[in-house]
């Protein structure tokens, strides 16, 4: 239990320091035509495979790893809807945790909206007899000899990646200085996230909060609250890790004042909750659980999420001129939010006010 809590805290710390976010990844594509941040999620998948498989050789897998999910129109629609909600929320499942770490109570409204959305979808499945996600036999078999060959090859890549990151560190930097750096390289952040989650996934199954919320709501219908209770403890540890990162970095500010953006946070969370129920799972589940497990629905649903995010970001830029610019160079990303007051139908001679924020 102590190891699991420490790994969960490390994951939260790394999410905050790396500022990894699917919304920022799509914004990078729209801003620069590059996809370094989205590709970094692919590295996280590889790290999960590298770590999870050997652990499963040593530790019996929980029952929740025994199946994947079918590809369906509902899964694609849910992925698209989750992407729309993440863009409205101004952040995906990962960055919502980062916002909590910074002390933004609006992120609590995102989680509240997510819970309401998940409950709404599960209620519709129950009351209206809608077809829910269809489980399939497991595609990923850690005991298959071909899996061992794959993991060995990925392990060689992992060693090369660690050596590369070590040589890319600032000259003379100590371990303490590396850990306390104000921001992490994308590759370093996703390595820590993938390794920490890989062990947790092997020990506790799909434990991330977008899956845990759904299973908690389903528990009165016959689910087991025992494992779920500890998954919520892991979630608290993740948030504690993000808070610790923000506190050490000096960015923690308890923001409790009501804001009009709170309605946006709740609405985004609501859409994300409905989408996660349909898919099933949010982008955290897809990246850290379903894609490594080779679930049939995972990659198509992830691409649908990307399309949903892109649609909202393009629409916001067309309607108001507001945009999120992300520029990733040398494994480091810089983000700038630009708010424009000019309406799209206004004359090009109209005055324009722009605010930018760089991180």
Coordinates of C-alpha atoms in Angstrom, one line a residue:
X1 CA 0.0 0.0 0.0
X2 CA 2.8 2.4 0.8
X3 CA 4.5 1.7 -2.5
X4 CA 1.2 2.3 -4.4
X5 CA 0.6 5.6 -2.6
X6 CA 4.1 6.8 -3.3
X7 CA 3.7 5.9 -7.0
X8 CA 0.4 7.7 -7.2
X9 CA 2.0 10.8 -5.6
X10 CA 4.9 10.6 -8.1
X11 CA 2.4 10.4 -11.0
X12 CA 0.6 13.5 -9.8
X13 CA 3.9 15.3 -9.3
X14 CA 5.0 14.4 -12.8
X15 CA 1.6 15.4 -14.4
X16 CA 1.9 18.8 -12.8
X17 CA 5.6 19.4 -13.7
X18 CA 5.2 18.1 -17.3
X19 CA 2.0 20.0 -18.0
X20 CA 1.0 17.2 -20.3
X21 CA -2.5 17.7 -21.7
X22 CA -4.4 16.4 -24.7
X23 CA -6.0 19.8 -25.4
X24 CA -2.5 21.4 -25.5
X25 CA -1.4 18.6 -27.8
X26 CA -4.1 19.4 -30.3
X27 CA -3.5 23.1 -29.9
X28 CA 0.2 22.5 -30.8
X29 CA -1.0 20.7 -34.0
X30 CA -3.2 23.7 -34.9
X31 CA -0.5 26.3 -34.0
X32 CA 2.6 24.8 -35.5
X33 CA 1.6 21.7 -37.5
X34 CA 3.7 19.6 -35.1
X35 CA 2.6 16.9 -32.7
X36 CA 5.3 16.5 -30.1
X37 CA 3.0 16.5 -27.1
X38 CA 0.5 14.1 -28.6
X39 CA 3.4 11.8 -29.6
X40 CA 4.7 11.9 -26.1
X41 CA 1.5 10.1 -25.0
X42 CA 2.6 7.3 -27.3
X43 CA 5.8 7.1 -25.2
X44 CA 3.7 6.8 -22.1
X45 CA 1.9 3.8 -23.7
X46 CA 5.3 2.2 -24.4
X47 CA 6.5 2.7 -20.8
X48 CA 3.3 1.2 -19.5
X49 CA 3.9 -1.9 -21.6
X50 CA 7.6 -2.1 -20.5
X51 CA 6.7 -2.0 -16.8
X52 CA 3.3 -3.7 -16.6
X53 CA 4.2 -6.9 -18.4
X54 CA 7.1 -8.0 -16.1
X55 CA 5.0 -7.1 -13.0
X56 CA 2.2 -9.3 -14.3
X57 CA 4.7 -12.1 -14.6
X58 CA 5.3 -11.9 -10.9
X59 CA 1.9 -10.7 -9.5
X60 CA -1.5 -12.3 -10.4
X61 CA -3.5 -9.9 -12.6
X62 CA -6.7 -8.5 -11.1
X63 CA -9.9 -9.5 -12.9
X64 CA -10.4 -6.1 -14.4
X65 CA -7.6 -6.9 -16.9
X66 CA -9.4 -9.9 -18.3
X67 CA -11.2 -8.1 -21.1
X68 CA -11.1 -5.3 -23.6
X69 CA -13.9 -3.4 -25.2
X70 CA -15.5 -3.6 -28.6
X71 CA -15.2 -0.9 -31.2
X72 CA -18.7 0.7 -31.7
X73 CA -20.4 3.8 -32.8
X74 CA -21.1 4.6 -29.2
X75 CA -17.4 4.4 -28.3
X76 CA -16.5 6.8 -31.1
X77 CA -19.3 9.2 -30.2
X78 CA -18.2 9.0 -26.6
X79 CA -14.6 9.8 -27.5
X80 CA -15.7 12.7 -29.6
X81 CA -18.0 14.1 -26.8
X82 CA -15.2 13.7 -24.3
X83 CA -12.9 15.7 -26.5
X84 CA -15.5 18.4 -26.9
X85 CA -15.9 18.5 -23.1
X86 CA -12.2 18.6 -22.5
X87 CA -11.8 21.6 -24.9
X88 CA -14.7 23.4 -23.1
X89 CA -13.1 22.6 -19.8
X90 CA -9.8 24.0 -21.1
X91 CA -8.0 20.7 -20.2
X92 CA -8.3 17.0 -20.3
X93 CA -8.3 14.4 -17.5
X94 CA -4.6 14.9 -16.9
X95 CA -4.5 18.7 -16.7
X96 CA -7.7 18.8 -14.5
X97 CA -5.5 17.1 -11.9
X98 CA -2.8 19.7 -12.5
X99 CA -5.3 22.5 -11.9
X100 CA -6.4 20.9 -8.7
X101 CA -2.8 20.9 -7.6
X102 CA -2.5 24.6 -8.3
X103 CA -5.5 25.2 -6.0
X104 CA -8.1 26.0 -8.6
X105 CA -11.4 25.0 -7.0
X106 CA -13.0 25.4 -10.4
X107 CA -11.4 22.0 -11.2
X108 CA -13.6 20.6 -8.4
X109 CA -16.6 21.7 -10.5
X110 CA -15.2 19.8 -13.4
X111 CA -15.0 16.7 -11.3
X112 CA -18.5 17.3 -10.0
X113 CA -19.8 17.8 -13.6
X114 CA -18.0 14.6 -14.6
X115 CA -19.7 12.6 -11.9
X116 CA -23.1 14.0 -12.9
X117 CA -22.4 13.2 -16.5
X118 CA -21.3 9.6 -15.7
X119 CA -24.4 9.1 -13.6
X120 CA -26.7 10.5 -16.3
X121 CA -25.3 8.1 -18.9
X122 CA -25.5 5.1 -16.7
X123 CA -29.0 6.1 -15.8
X124 CA -30.0 6.3 -19.4
X125 CA -28.5 2.8 -20.0
X126 CA -30.5 1.4 -17.1
X127 CA -33.8 3.2 -17.6
X128 CA -34.0 3.3 -21.4
X129 CA -32.2 -0.1 -21.9
X130 CA -29.5 1.5 -24.1
X131 CA -26.7 -0.7 -25.2
X132 CA -23.7 -0.1 -23.0
X133 CA -20.0 -0.8 -23.9
X134 CA -19.5 -4.4 -25.0
X135 CA -16.7 -6.3 -23.3
X136 CA -14.5 -8.6 -25.3
X137 CA -12.0 -11.3 -24.4
X138 CA -8.6 -9.9 -23.5
X139 CA -6.4 -9.2 -26.6
X140 CA -3.2 -8.6 -24.5
X141 CA -1.7 -11.7 -23.0
X142 CA 1.4 -11.1 -20.9
X143 CA 2.3 -14.8 -20.9
X144 CA 2.3 -15.1 -24.7
X145 CA 6.0 -15.6 -25.9
X146 CA 5.4 -12.9 -28.6
X147 CA 4.6 -10.4 -25.8
X148 CA 8.0 -11.2 -24.2
X149 CA 9.8 -10.5 -27.4
X150 CA 7.9 -7.2 -27.8
X151 CA 8.7 -6.2 -24.2
X152 CA 12.4 -7.0 -24.6
X153 CA 12.6 -4.8 -27.7
X154 CA 10.7 -2.0 -26.0
X155 CA 13.0 -2.5 -22.9
X156 CA 16.0 -1.8 -25.2
X157 CA 14.4 1.4 -26.4
X158 CA 13.6 2.3 -22.8
X159 CA 17.3 2.0 -21.8
X160 CA 18.3 4.1 -24.8
X161 CA 15.7 6.7 -23.8
X162 CA 16.9 6.9 -20.2
X163 CA 20.5 7.3 -21.5
X164 CA 19.4 10.0 -23.9
X165 CA 17.5 12.0 -21.2
X166 CA 20.5 11.7 -18.8
X167 CA 22.9 13.2 -21.4
X168 CA 20.4 15.9 -22.2
X169 CA 20.2 17.1 -18.6
X170 CA 21.8 20.5 -17.7
X171 CA 25.5 20.2 -17.2
X172 CA 26.4 19.5 -13.6
X173 CA 22.8 19.3 -12.4
X174 CA 22.3 17.1 -9.3
X175 CA 19.4 14.7 -8.8
X176 CA 17.7 17.2 -6.4
X177 CA 18.0 19.9 -8.9
X178 CA 16.5 17.7 -11.6
X179 CA 13.6 16.7 -9.4
X180 CA 12.9 20.2 -8.3
X181 CA 13.2 21.7 -11.8
X182 CA 10.3 24.1 -12.6
X183 CA 9.3 22.1 -15.6
X184 CA 10.1 18.6 -16.9
X185 CA 11.0 17.6 -20.4
X186 CA 8.0 15.9 -22.1
X187 CA 9.9 12.7 -22.4
X188 CA 11.0 12.7 -18.8
X189 CA 7.4 13.5 -17.6
X190 CA 5.7 10.7 -19.6
X191 CA 8.4 8.3 -18.6
X192 CA 7.7 8.9 -14.9
X193 CA 3.9 8.8 -15.6
X194 CA 4.1 5.6 -17.6
X195 CA 6.4 3.8 -15.1
X196 CA 4.3 4.8 -12.1
X197 CA 1.0 3.9 -13.7
X198 CA 2.4 0.7 -15.2
X199 CA 3.0 -0.7 -11.7
X200 CA -0.2 0.6 -10.3
X201 CA -2.2 -0.8 -13.3
X202 CA -0.6 -4.3 -12.8
X203 CA -1.4 -4.2 -9.1
X204 CA -4.9 -2.5 -9.0
X205 CA -6.3 -2.7 -12.6
X206 CA -7.7 0.4 -14.3
X207 CA -7.6 2.7 -11.3
X208 CA -7.6 6.2 -12.8
X209 CA -10.4 8.5 -11.7
X210 CA -12.4 8.7 -15.0
X211 CA -12.9 4.9 -14.7
X212 CA -13.2 4.8 -10.9
X213 CA -16.1 7.4 -11.0
X214 CA -18.0 5.1 -13.4
X215 CA -17.4 2.0 -11.3
X216 CA -18.4 3.8 -8.1
X217 CA -21.7 4.8 -9.6
X218 CA -22.3 1.3 -10.8
X219 CA -21.4 -0.3 -7.4
X220 CA -25.0 -0.1 -6.0
X221 CA -25.9 -2.3 -9.0
X222 CA -23.7 -5.1 -7.7
X223 CA -20.1 -3.8 -7.9
X224 CA -17.5 -4.3 -5.3
X225 CA -16.7 -1.3 -3.2
X226 CA -13.6 -2.8 -1.6
X227 CA -11.1 -2.2 -4.4
X228 CA -12.9 1.1 -5.3
X229 CA -12.3 2.5 -1.9
X230 CA -8.5 2.1 -2.3
X231 CA -8.7 3.5 -5.8
X232 CA -10.1 6.7 -4.3
X233 CA -7.2 6.7 -1.8
X234 CA -4.9 6.5 -4.8
X235 CA -6.7 9.4 -6.4
X236 CA -6.2 11.5 -3.3
X237 CA -2.5 10.6 -3.4
X238 CA -2.3 11.8 -7.0
X239 CA -3.8 15.1 -6.1
X240 CA -1.5 15.4 -3.1
X241 CA 1.5 14.8 -5.5
X242 CA 0.2 17.6 -7.8
X243 CA -0.2 19.9 -4.8
X244 CA 3.3 19.1 -3.6
X245 CA 4.6 20.0 -7.0
X246 CA 2.8 23.3 -7.1
X247 CA 3.8 24.1 -3.5
X248 CA 7.5 23.5 -4.2
X249 CA 7.3 25.3 -7.5
X250 CA 5.5 28.3 -5.9
X251 CA 2.4 28.2 -8.1
X252 CA -0.1 27.0 -5.5
X253 CA -2.8 29.6 -5.0
X254 CA -6.1 28.7 -3.4
X255 CA -8.6 30.2 -5.8
X256 CA -12.0 29.9 -4.2
X257 CA -13.6 33.1 -5.7
X258 CA -16.7 32.3 -7.9
X259 CA -16.1 33.0 -11.5
X260 CA -18.1 32.8 -14.7
X261 CA -15.6 30.2 -15.9
X262 CA -17.0 27.8 -13.2
X263 CA -20.0 27.2 -15.4
X264 CA -17.7 26.3 -18.2
X265 CA -15.8 24.0 -15.9
X266 CA -19.0 22.2 -14.9
X267 CA -20.3 22.0 -18.5
X268 CA -17.0 20.6 -19.7
X269 CA -16.9 18.0 -16.9
X270 CA -20.5 17.0 -17.7
X271 CA -19.7 16.3 -21.3
X272 CA -16.5 14.5 -20.3
X273 CA -18.5 12.3 -17.9
X274 CA -21.1 11.3 -20.5
X275 CA -18.4 10.6 -23.1
X276 CA -16.3 8.6 -20.6
X277 CA -19.3 6.4 -19.9
X278 CA -20.0 5.8 -23.6
X279 CA -16.4 5.1 -24.6
X280 CA -15.7 3.8 -21.8
X281 CA -13.0 5.8 -20.0
X282 CA -11.4 9.2 -20.5
X283 CA -8.1 10.0 -22.2
X284 CA -6.3 8.9 -19.1
X285 CA -7.9 5.4 -19.3
X286 CA -7.2 5.1 -23.0
X287 CA -3.5 6.2 -22.8
X288 CA -2.6 4.4 -19.5
X289 CA -4.9 1.3 -19.7
X290 CA -6.8 0.6 -22.9
X291 CA -4.2 1.3 -25.6
X292 CA -1.5 -0.7 -23.8
X293 CA -4.0 -3.5 -23.4
X294 CA -4.6 -3.4 -27.2
X295 CA -8.4 -2.9 -26.7
X296 CA -10.2 -2.7 -30.0
X297 CA -11.9 0.6 -29.2
X298 CA -9.0 2.4 -27.7
X299 CA -7.1 4.0 -30.6
X300 CA -10.2 4.9 -32.7
X301 CA -11.8 6.5 -29.6
X302 CA -8.6 8.4 -28.9
X303 CA -8.6 9.8 -32.5
X304 CA -12.3 10.7 -32.0
X305 CA -11.3 12.7 -28.9
X306 CA -8.7 14.5 -30.9
X307 CA -11.3 15.5 -33.5
X308 CA -13.7 16.7 -30.8
X309 CA -11.0 18.9 -29.2
X310 CA -9.9 20.3 -32.6
X311 CA -13.5 21.2 -33.6
X312 CA -14.0 23.3 -30.4
X313 CA -10.6 25.0 -30.7
X314 CA -11.2 25.9 -34.3
X315 CA -14.7 27.1 -33.6
X316 CA -13.5 29.3 -30.7
X317 CA -10.9 30.9 -32.9
X318 CA -13.4 31.5 -35.7
X319 CA -16.1 33.0 -33.4
X320 CA -14.0 35.1 -31.0
X321 CA -10.4 35.0 -32.1
X322 CA -9.4 33.3 -28.8
X323 CA -6.8 30.7 -29.3
X324 CA -4.4 28.5 -27.4
X325 CA -0.9 28.5 -28.9
X326 CA 1.5 25.8 -28.0
X327 CA 5.1 25.6 -29.3
X328 CA 7.2 22.5 -28.4
X329 CA 10.9 22.6 -29.1
X330 CA 13.7 20.6 -27.7
X331 CA 11.3 18.4 -25.7
X332 CA 10.0 21.5 -23.9
X333 CA 6.6 23.2 -24.6
X334 CA 5.6 26.8 -24.1
X335 CA 1.9 27.7 -23.9
X336 CA 0.3 31.1 -24.7
X337 CA -3.4 31.8 -24.3
X338 CA -4.6 34.7 -26.5
X339 CA -8.0 36.3 -25.9
X340 CA -9.3 38.7 -28.6
X341 CA -12.3 40.9 -28.1
X342 CA -13.0 41.5 -31.8
X343 CA -16.1 39.7 -33.1
X344 CA -15.5 37.8 -36.3
X345 CA -18.0 40.0 -38.3
X346 CA -16.3 43.2 -37.1
X347 CA -14.4 45.4 -39.5
X348 CA -10.7 44.8 -39.8
X349 CA -10.3 48.4 -38.7
X350 CA -11.9 47.7 -35.3
X351 CA -9.7 48.0 -32.2
X352 CA -8.4 44.7 -30.9
X353 CA -7.3 43.8 -27.4
X354 CA -5.2 40.8 -26.9
X355 CA -3.9 39.2 -23.7
X356 CA -1.3 36.5 -23.7
X357 CA -0.1 34.2 -20.9
X358 CA 3.0 32.1 -21.3
X359 CA 3.9 29.1 -19.3

